[in-house]
mmCIF file of N, CA and C in Angstrom:
data_model
loop_
_atom_site.group_PDB
_atom_site.id
_atom_site.type_symbol
_atom_site.label_atom_id
_atom_site.label_comp_id
_atom_site.label_asym_id
_atom_site.label_seq_id
_atom_site.Cartn_x
_atom_site.Cartn_y
_atom_site.Cartn_z
ATOM 1 N N MET A 1 14.383 -7.144 -33.619
ATOM 2 C CA MET A 1 14.396 -8.340 -33.479
ATOM 3 C C MET A 1 14.890 -9.465 -34.754
ATOM 4 N N SER A 2 14.063 -8.581 -35.759
ATOM 5 C CA SER A 2 13.932 -9.800 -37.330
ATOM 6 C C SER A 2 15.347 -9.890 -37.340
ATOM 7 N N ASN A 3 16.478 -9.394 -37.526
ATOM 8 C CA ASN A 3 17.571 -8.529 -37.952
ATOM 9 C C ASN A 3 18.205 -9.616 -36.724
ATOM 10 N N ALA A 4 18.383 -10.038 -35.650
ATOM 11 C CA ALA A 4 18.817 -10.910 -34.427
ATOM 12 C C ALA A 4 18.461 -12.254 -34.919
ATOM 13 N N GLY A 5 17.672 -12.144 -36.072
ATOM 14 C CA GLY A 5 16.951 -13.330 -36.105
ATOM 15 C C GLY A 5 16.035 -14.151 -34.596
ATOM 16 N N ILE A 6 15.556 -13.869 -34.547
ATOM 17 C CA ILE A 6 14.653 -13.685 -33.491
ATOM 18 C C ILE A 6 13.255 -13.691 -33.991
ATOM 19 N N ASP A 7 12.361 -14.512 -33.543
ATOM 20 C CA ASP A 7 11.257 -15.362 -34.481
ATOM 21 C C ASP A 7 9.899 -14.418 -33.721
ATOM 22 N N LYS A 8 9.138 -13.541 -34.241
ATOM 23 C CA LYS A 8 8.345 -12.564 -34.079
ATOM 24 C C LYS A 8 7.752 -12.944 -32.985
ATOM 25 N N LYS A 9 7.143 -13.841 -32.902
ATOM 26 C CA LYS A 9 6.104 -14.568 -31.516
ATOM 27 C C LYS A 9 6.249 -14.392 -30.337
ATOM 28 N N PHE A 10 7.705 -14.233 -29.659
ATOM 29 C CA PHE A 10 8.398 -13.741 -28.677
ATOM 30 C C PHE A 10 8.797 -12.601 -28.158
ATOM 31 N N SER A 11 7.884 -12.193 -27.735
ATOM 32 C CA SER A 11 8.311 -10.714 -26.928
ATOM 33 C C SER A 11 9.792 -10.247 -26.396
ATOM 34 N N VAL A 12 9.651 -9.244 -26.206
ATOM 35 C CA VAL A 12 11.194 -8.886 -25.802
ATOM 36 C C VAL A 12 11.044 -9.480 -23.943
ATOM 37 N N THR A 13 10.742 -9.361 -23.673
ATOM 38 C CA THR A 13 10.153 -9.133 -22.100
ATOM 39 C C THR A 13 9.962 -10.798 -21.803
ATOM 40 N N THR A 14 9.017 -11.473 -22.405
ATOM 41 C CA THR A 14 9.793 -12.816 -22.767
ATOM 42 C C THR A 14 11.024 -12.820 -22.230
ATOM 43 N N ILE A 15 11.905 -12.683 -23.576
ATOM 44 C CA ILE A 15 13.079 -12.780 -23.955
ATOM 45 C C ILE A 15 13.968 -12.249 -22.628
ATOM 46 N N ARG A 16 14.001 -11.647 -22.334
ATOM 47 C CA ARG A 16 14.674 -11.084 -21.066
ATOM 48 C C ARG A 16 14.194 -11.617 -19.322
ATOM 49 N N LYS A 17 12.973 -12.560 -19.304
ATOM 50 C CA LYS A 17 12.849 -13.340 -18.916
ATOM 51 C C LYS A 17 13.597 -14.457 -18.857
ATOM 52 N N VAL A 18 14.311 -14.963 -19.992
ATOM 53 C CA VAL A 18 14.665 -16.322 -20.441
ATOM 54 C C VAL A 18 15.881 -16.377 -19.979
ATOM 55 N N ALA A 19 16.148 -15.091 -20.281
ATOM 56 C CA ALA A 19 18.050 -14.891 -20.397
ATOM 57 C C ALA A 19 17.699 -14.751 -18.791
ATOM 58 N N ILE A 20 17.123 -13.888 -17.774
ATOM 59 C CA ILE A 20 17.601 -13.886 -16.073
ATOM 60 C C ILE A 20 17.588 -15.544 -16.012
ATOM 61 N N SER A 21 16.549 -15.913 -16.087
ATOM 62 C CA SER A 21 16.355 -17.367 -15.533
ATOM 63 C C SER A 21 18.034 -17.931 -16.159
ATOM 64 N N THR A 22 17.941 -17.779 -17.257
ATOM 65 C CA THR A 22 19.508 -18.545 -18.078
ATOM 66 C C THR A 22 20.569 -18.068 -17.147
ATOM 67 N N ILE A 23 20.931 -17.296 -16.367
ATOM 68 C CA ILE A 23 21.546 -16.325 -15.820
ATOM 69 C C ILE A 23 21.837 -16.957 -14.569
ATOM 70 N N GLN A 24 20.303 -16.993 -13.930
ATOM 71 C CA GLN A 24 20.289 -17.975 -12.503
ATOM 72 C C GLN A 24 21.323 -19.013 -12.447
ATOM 73 N N ASN A 25 20.605 -19.671 -13.367
ATOM 74 C CA ASN A 25 21.216 -21.079 -13.393
ATOM 75 C C ASN A 25 22.589 -21.388 -13.650
ATOM 76 N N LYS A 26 23.076 -20.002 -14.257
ATOM 77 C CA LYS A 26 24.816 -19.991 -14.237
ATOM 78 C C LYS A 26 25.519 -19.946 -12.848
ATOM 79 N N ASP A 27 24.679 -19.687 -11.986
ATOM 80 C CA ASP A 27 24.982 -19.836 -10.531
ATOM 81 C C ASP A 27 25.601 -18.124 -10.782
ATOM 82 N N LYS A 28 25.241 -17.275 -11.430
ATOM 83 C CA LYS A 28 25.513 -15.697 -11.010
ATOM 84 C C LYS A 28 24.649 -15.147 -9.548
ATOM 85 N N THR A 29 25.523 -14.370 -9.279
ATOM 86 C CA THR A 29 24.385 -13.290 -8.099
ATOM 87 C C THR A 29 23.706 -12.409 -8.443
ATOM 88 N N LYS A 30 22.630 -11.829 -7.359
ATOM 89 C CA LYS A 30 21.630 -11.104 -7.839
ATOM 90 C C LYS A 30 22.469 -9.836 -8.184
ATOM 91 N N ILE A 31 23.598 -9.829 -7.790
ATOM 92 C CA ILE A 31 24.060 -7.684 -7.877
ATOM 93 C C ILE A 31 24.390 -8.041 -9.249
ATOM 94 N N GLU A 32 24.903 -9.156 -9.832
ATOM 95 C CA GLU A 32 25.902 -9.193 -11.268
ATOM 96 C C GLU A 32 24.442 -9.166 -12.047
ATOM 97 N N ILE A 33 23.541 -10.459 -11.823
ATOM 98 C CA ILE A 33 22.316 -10.244 -12.739
ATOM 99 C C ILE A 33 21.352 -8.653 -13.168
ATOM 100 N N ASP A 34 21.507 -7.919 -11.450
ATOM 101 C CA ASP A 34 20.609 -6.612 -11.654
ATOM 102 C C ASP A 34 21.823 -5.813 -12.374
ATOM 103 N N ARG A 35 23.048 -5.889 -12.775
ATOM 104 C CA ARG A 35 23.851 -4.627 -13.106
ATOM 105 C C ARG A 35 23.192 -5.028 -14.475
ATOM 106 N N TRP A 36 23.787 -6.420 -15.161
ATOM 107 C CA TRP A 36 23.186 -7.101 -16.281
ATOM 108 C C TRP A 36 21.512 -6.592 -17.270
ATOM 109 N N SER A 37 20.931 -7.236 -16.234
ATOM 110 C CA SER A 37 19.521 -6.501 -16.522
ATOM 111 C C SER A 37 18.781 -5.146 -16.290
ATOM 112 N N ARG A 38 19.802 -4.415 -15.639
ATOM 113 C CA ARG A 38 19.664 -2.934 -15.450
ATOM 114 C C ARG A 38 18.491 -2.706 -14.687
ATOM 115 N N HIS A 39 18.369 -3.668 -13.351
ATOM 116 C CA HIS A 39 17.477 -3.905 -12.155
ATOM 117 C C HIS A 39 18.321 -2.679 -11.689
ATOM 118 N N SER A 40 17.549 -2.056 -10.628
ATOM 119 C CA SER A 40 17.828 -0.993 -9.753
ATOM 120 C C SER A 40 18.272 -1.835 -8.253
ATOM 121 N N GLU A 41 19.305 -1.728 -7.610
ATOM 122 C CA GLU A 41 19.530 -2.807 -5.996
ATOM 123 C C GLU A 41 18.856 -1.703 -5.095
ATOM 124 N N SER A 42 17.986 -3.160 -4.902
ATOM 125 C CA SER A 42 16.847 -3.269 -3.940
ATOM 126 C C SER A 42 17.211 -2.175 -2.711
ATOM 127 N N ALA A 43 18.078 -2.123 -1.796
ATOM 128 C CA ALA A 43 18.871 -1.197 -1.381
ATOM 129 C C ALA A 43 18.954 -0.280 -1.716
ATOM 130 N N ASP A 44 18.917 0.511 -2.958
ATOM 131 C CA ASP A 44 19.371 1.953 -2.854
ATOM 132 C C ASP A 44 17.515 2.243 -3.108
ATOM 133 N N THR A 45 16.845 1.560 -3.525
ATOM 134 C CA THR A 45 15.174 1.607 -4.194
ATOM 135 C C THR A 45 14.881 2.058 -3.190
ATOM 136 N N VAL A 46 14.906 1.236 -1.537
ATOM 137 C CA VAL A 46 14.298 1.450 -0.267
ATOM 138 C C VAL A 46 14.388 2.397 0.149
ATOM 139 N N ARG A 47 15.659 3.195 0.063
ATOM 140 C CA ARG A 47 16.427 4.144 0.667
ATOM 141 C C ARG A 47 15.454 5.006 -0.184
ATOM 142 N N GLU A 48 15.798 5.525 -1.034
ATOM 143 C CA GLU A 48 14.982 6.060 -2.293
ATOM 144 C C GLU A 48 13.556 6.276 -1.885
ATOM 145 N N ASN A 49 12.613 5.545 -1.735
ATOM 146 C CA ASN A 49 11.405 5.619 -1.073
ATOM 147 C C ASN A 49 10.866 6.408 -0.320
ATOM 148 N N TYR A 50 11.513 5.448 0.577
ATOM 149 C CA TYR A 50 11.719 5.909 1.777
ATOM 150 C C TYR A 50 11.844 7.443 2.427
ATOM 151 N N ASP A 51 13.042 7.428 1.092
ATOM 152 C CA ASP A 51 13.605 9.899 1.023
ATOM 153 C C ASP A 51 12.221 10.691 0.876
ATOM 154 N N VAL A 52 11.753 9.812 0.165
ATOM 155 C CA VAL A 52 10.642 10.762 -1.398
ATOM 156 C C VAL A 52 9.213 10.558 0.022
ATOM 157 N N ASN A 53 8.895 9.712 0.635
ATOM 158 C CA ASN A 53 7.797 9.413 1.289
ATOM 159 C C ASN A 53 7.900 9.998 2.591
ATOM 160 N N ASN A 54 9.330 10.520 2.941
ATOM 161 C CA ASN A 54 9.812 10.773 3.817
ATOM 162 C C ASN A 54 9.113 10.308 5.445
ATOM 163 N N ASN A 55 9.327 9.155 5.885
ATOM 164 C CA ASN A 55 9.027 7.626 5.890
ATOM 165 C C ASN A 55 9.753 8.009 7.150
ATOM 166 N N ASP A 56 10.334 9.141 8.770
ATOM 167 C CA ASP A 56 11.014 8.712 9.845
ATOM 168 C C ASP A 56 10.979 7.172 10.278
ATOM 169 N N SER A 57 10.158 6.780 10.606
ATOM 170 C CA SER A 57 9.934 6.145 11.780
ATOM 171 C C SER A 57 10.414 4.772 10.827
ATOM 172 N N ILE A 58 10.183 4.704 9.670
ATOM 173 C CA ILE A 58 10.337 3.053 9.071
ATOM 174 C C ILE A 58 11.824 3.128 8.793
ATOM 175 N N ARG A 59 12.920 4.552 8.449
ATOM 176 C CA ARG A 59 13.542 4.760 7.957
ATOM 177 C C ARG A 59 14.718 4.284 8.981
ATOM 178 N N LYS A 60 14.038 4.918 10.260
ATOM 179 C CA LYS A 60 14.970 4.833 11.890
ATOM 180 C C LYS A 60 14.940 2.935 12.074
ATOM 181 N N ALA A 61 13.713 2.419 12.345
ATOM 182 C CA ALA A 61 13.943 0.913 12.348
ATOM 183 C C ALA A 61 14.371 0.458 11.541
ATOM 184 N N LEU A 62 14.817 0.047 9.976
ATOM 185 C CA LEU A 62 15.611 0.006 9.352
ATOM 186 C C LEU A 62 16.874 -0.149 9.270
ATOM 187 N N SER A 63 17.235 1.199 9.642
ATOM 188 C CA SER A 63 18.566 1.321 10.487
ATOM 189 C C SER A 63 19.051 0.598 11.447
ATOM 190 N N GLU A 64 18.338 0.792 12.284
ATOM 191 C CA GLU A 64 18.231 0.208 13.530
ATOM 192 C C GLU A 64 18.821 -1.271 13.576
ATOM 193 N N CYS A 65 17.820 -2.588 12.447
ATOM 194 C CA CYS A 65 17.967 -3.457 11.905
ATOM 195 C C CYS A 65 19.432 -3.919 11.402
ATOM 196 N N VAL A 66 19.742 -2.226 10.537
ATOM 197 C CA VAL A 66 21.054 -2.546 9.411
ATOM 198 C C VAL A 66 22.373 -2.600 10.776
ATOM 199 N N SER A 67 22.218 -1.995 11.701
ATOM 200 C CA SER A 67 23.011 -1.739 12.234
ATOM 201 C C SER A 67 23.684 -3.070 13.348
ATOM 202 N N ALA A 68 22.112 -3.811 13.566
ATOM 203 C CA ALA A 68 22.515 -4.582 14.511
ATOM 204 C C ALA A 68 23.569 -5.799 13.684
ATOM 205 N N ARG A 69 22.289 -5.771 12.407
ATOM 206 C CA ARG A 69 23.243 -7.206 11.797
ATOM 207 C C ARG A 69 24.818 -6.675 11.809
ATOM 208 N N GLU A 70 25.495 -5.653 11.450
ATOM 209 C CA GLU A 70 26.515 -5.069 10.946
ATOM 210 C C GLU A 70 27.791 -5.438 11.778
ATOM 211 N N GLU A 71 26.541 -5.386 13.219
ATOM 212 C CA GLU A 71 27.454 -5.385 14.682
ATOM 213 C C GLU A 71 27.224 -7.758 15.336
ATOM 214 N N GLY A 72 27.157 -7.207 14.206
ATOM 215 C CA GLY A 72 26.464 -9.270 14.267
ATOM 216 C C GLY A 72 25.283 -9.690 15.734
ATOM 217 N N GLU A 73 24.548 -8.291 15.886
ATOM 218 C CA GLU A 73 23.448 -8.764 17.307
ATOM 219 C C GLU A 73 22.571 -9.400 16.803
ATOM 220 N N VAL A 74 21.547 -10.165 16.965
ATOM 221 C CA VAL A 74 19.931 -10.613 16.866
ATOM 222 C C VAL A 74 19.141 -9.472 18.069
ATOM 223 N N SER A 75 18.330 -8.806 16.841
ATOM 224 C CA SER A 75 17.689 -7.750 17.321
ATOM 225 C C SER A 75 16.044 -7.781 16.567
ATOM 226 N N GLU A 76 15.153 -7.891 17.329
ATOM 227 C CA GLU A 76 13.698 -7.611 16.800
ATOM 228 C C GLU A 76 12.886 -6.007 16.666
ATOM 229 N N LEU A 77 12.126 -5.602 15.532
ATOM 230 C CA LEU A 77 11.762 -4.670 15.320
ATOM 231 C C LEU A 77 10.312 -4.611 16.781
ATOM 232 N N ARG A 78 10.132 -3.670 16.893
ATOM 233 C CA ARG A 78 9.364 -3.253 17.848
ATOM 234 C C ARG A 78 8.996 -2.480 18.027
ATOM 235 N N GLU A 79 7.120 -2.076 17.619
ATOM 236 C CA GLU A 79 6.513 -1.208 17.763
ATOM 237 C C GLU A 79 7.067 0.236 18.647
#
């Protein structure tokens, strides 16, 4: 950090947060920001966690919701 001329009072986390906020103010998309900041993409994270937990009912409800959106339908999730 000192080689980059950054004051020691700023943590890496603070610098990262400020950088992400600055990029958001430059009208970049969430995908661009996620890729730059190496945040995982939300859909991939959700899919991975539901697969690990073997939560079939949630996975089915989510897939129906996504399918309805892709077809332009409006649907509600029901129990």
